[in-house]
Amino acid sequence: MSNATDTVTGPEPMMAEPSSFESIYRERLVPMGRYLRRNKLMVGGLSILGVIVLLVIIGHLFYQQDDRKGNPQGVSELVYAASVPPRLKPSWNPWGEYPLGTDEQGRDILAHVLIGTPKTFRIGAIAAAIGIGVGLILAFVGAYVGGWADLIIRLLVDSLIPIPGLLVLILIATSLNPGQGLTENQLAFAIAVLAWPGPARVIRSQVLVMRERGYVTMAQMSGTSALGIIFKEMMPNLAPYLLASYVAALTGAMLATIGVETLGLGDIDAPTLGAMLYWIIFTNALLKAQWWWLIPPIVVIVALFVGLFMISAGLDEVANPRLRRRV
Amino acid sequence: MPSKYIVGRVGMFFLTIFLASTLVFFLPRLSGRDPFREKLFEEAQRGGYLEDVDEIAAALNERYGFDRPLWQQYVSYLGEIARFDLGTSQFTFSKSNNQLLAETLGWTIGLTFISAMVAFFIGTGMGAIMEWRRQNTGLLAAMAPFLMMSAVPYFIFGLVLLTVFWFSWLQAFDWELFPPYGAYDPTVEEWPDWSDFRFLGSAVWHATLPALSIVLVSLGGWAMGMRGMMVTTKGEDYMLQAEAKGLPDNVRFYRYAIRNSLLPQLTGLALQIGLIVSGVVLVEIVFTYPGVGGLLVQSIRNSDYPLIQGIVFVLAFCTAVTTLLLDMIYPLIDPRISYSGN
């Protein structure tokens, strides 16, 4: 292996040391910035998510209720306002103590959204990460081991994809933690169980194509082990696909989270976006003209999904060079 | 070899059904719970004293066959599934699961089928025209809002529509543009009667918002997919040849471009069916539509396992059948493909 690399001549030694910040800046960040200027969708999506993150952080820093009575020790005031009703009537008064109003159970809606948004995002992020990881492993096993392993993986993937995911989640939820509803981590794992077939299918087909490429054959001939090829040659080239699959899986997982919670299978007393929708729908908030309760979660959820959609469309351009706009 | 393709595809279908029914059987049983006993205890707590809870629960479990070894239950369950016998609900004693599903499934299938088809055909058509009349940039601009909408989940969009077209309308004009819930006007007693045009109108009027929340969200995706395929098709040699030999524009559009671009769209539809069904269940809950979604929520609240299992199985079955049918349409649309099975 070392012999093979020694004989390589050409531009490699010059590029080899991006040690100082200066060179990293020039070689990585400048082209990235130049690229982002062209990829408007990605910039748009990132800005939407950025604004949400910023608002959540600012909210956590500045928005606190100070005259909450009976706040138990060690519970931050924001969490407290979102999870335990201060027993107020549902009302809306933007210049009062609760800028977004209070809900049917008398909870602070702004606190609820501030706590719920990162929670929902976190569940989706964990589930998507596990799903992609499992999908990646199965894809490589399928493409490399081949034979029976590949056949079984392919059959499983093909037969699982038509089954509506939400329904399987309902079954898992009813069996895992009946009565109380799933905790956040249980929900994340339950969703991860369903998140792998899609990525496995996409990555497997990519690996199969890549395996026939010249640089992989080259590495094989120079004696690189299978693992070396996978990690050194294929993974860097898979990165855009992995990122695109991750965003897709994240969107799917967040949709599943919100859906399951809206059905009342999550922890309905926890301050999550889905639990909020559960109460809104099942207490008929709109029929009672409590519009201020409905609008904040809807706006946040729509912004989250539109942002992720734009990022994923932007990534599609990276992962799929045929779509890349010519300058 | 189409016959080999069909055999393989039908085999895949049965594998999906088998996997779905196995999941449906084993997942709820993993919890090791005894819903009868729990419900009886709950009742006992609520109503004060209840004697012989354990005996009653044991008797009920014996009657439902829950006391037998798991493999025996599984075998007889598979037999029942094969006969489409979905068992008996644990807490709705007067009706079997089949009856409960028969009452609700029609609404769900109708809503799903009509809105999915409308979205598919309009979206695909829009995408095709958008690429064919490329010089007309207004079309692309008109598409942008649909694309953004396609990111939003159906039921969230349903809530938006409900807020805009029912709530705001009611507040602004003191008048209901669309009804906020139900599938038809329940005040007329002799309904549902499909031969009555007033009933039909009422049903359509009630289904408009739920259907719109599916159609408007799906349009953008189909249009973009079709547009992408049309770009590829337009670059093919046979399109150039068709133009060179002087075929009229509409012949090239319908017989050459659309027909050759449609297949991946159908594949997409087959892959999307599962997602659409999941979405429709939630849309039904938002609009209190009397479909399977409402029944599902009710059964979840009651921890009514046989009913939950029945609903999930039936929906998975419908999805698998639709996917199978779509896959069977391929050879009709595109006779070029050789179905060699590998």
XYZ file of C-alpha atoms in Angstrom, chain A residues 214-225 229 233:
14
model
C -11.970 3.742 -12.007
C -10.621 5.064 -8.731
C -12.065 2.141 -6.783
C -10.612 -0.388 -9.232
C -7.328 1.492 -8.929
C -7.370 1.231 -5.143
C -8.275 -2.449 -5.360
C -5.380 -3.138 -7.686
C -2.992 -1.354 -5.381
C -4.058 -3.693 -2.620
C -6.268 -1.500 -0.452
C -8.503 -3.587 1.799
C -11.808 1.386 0.048
C -12.399 6.088 -1.376
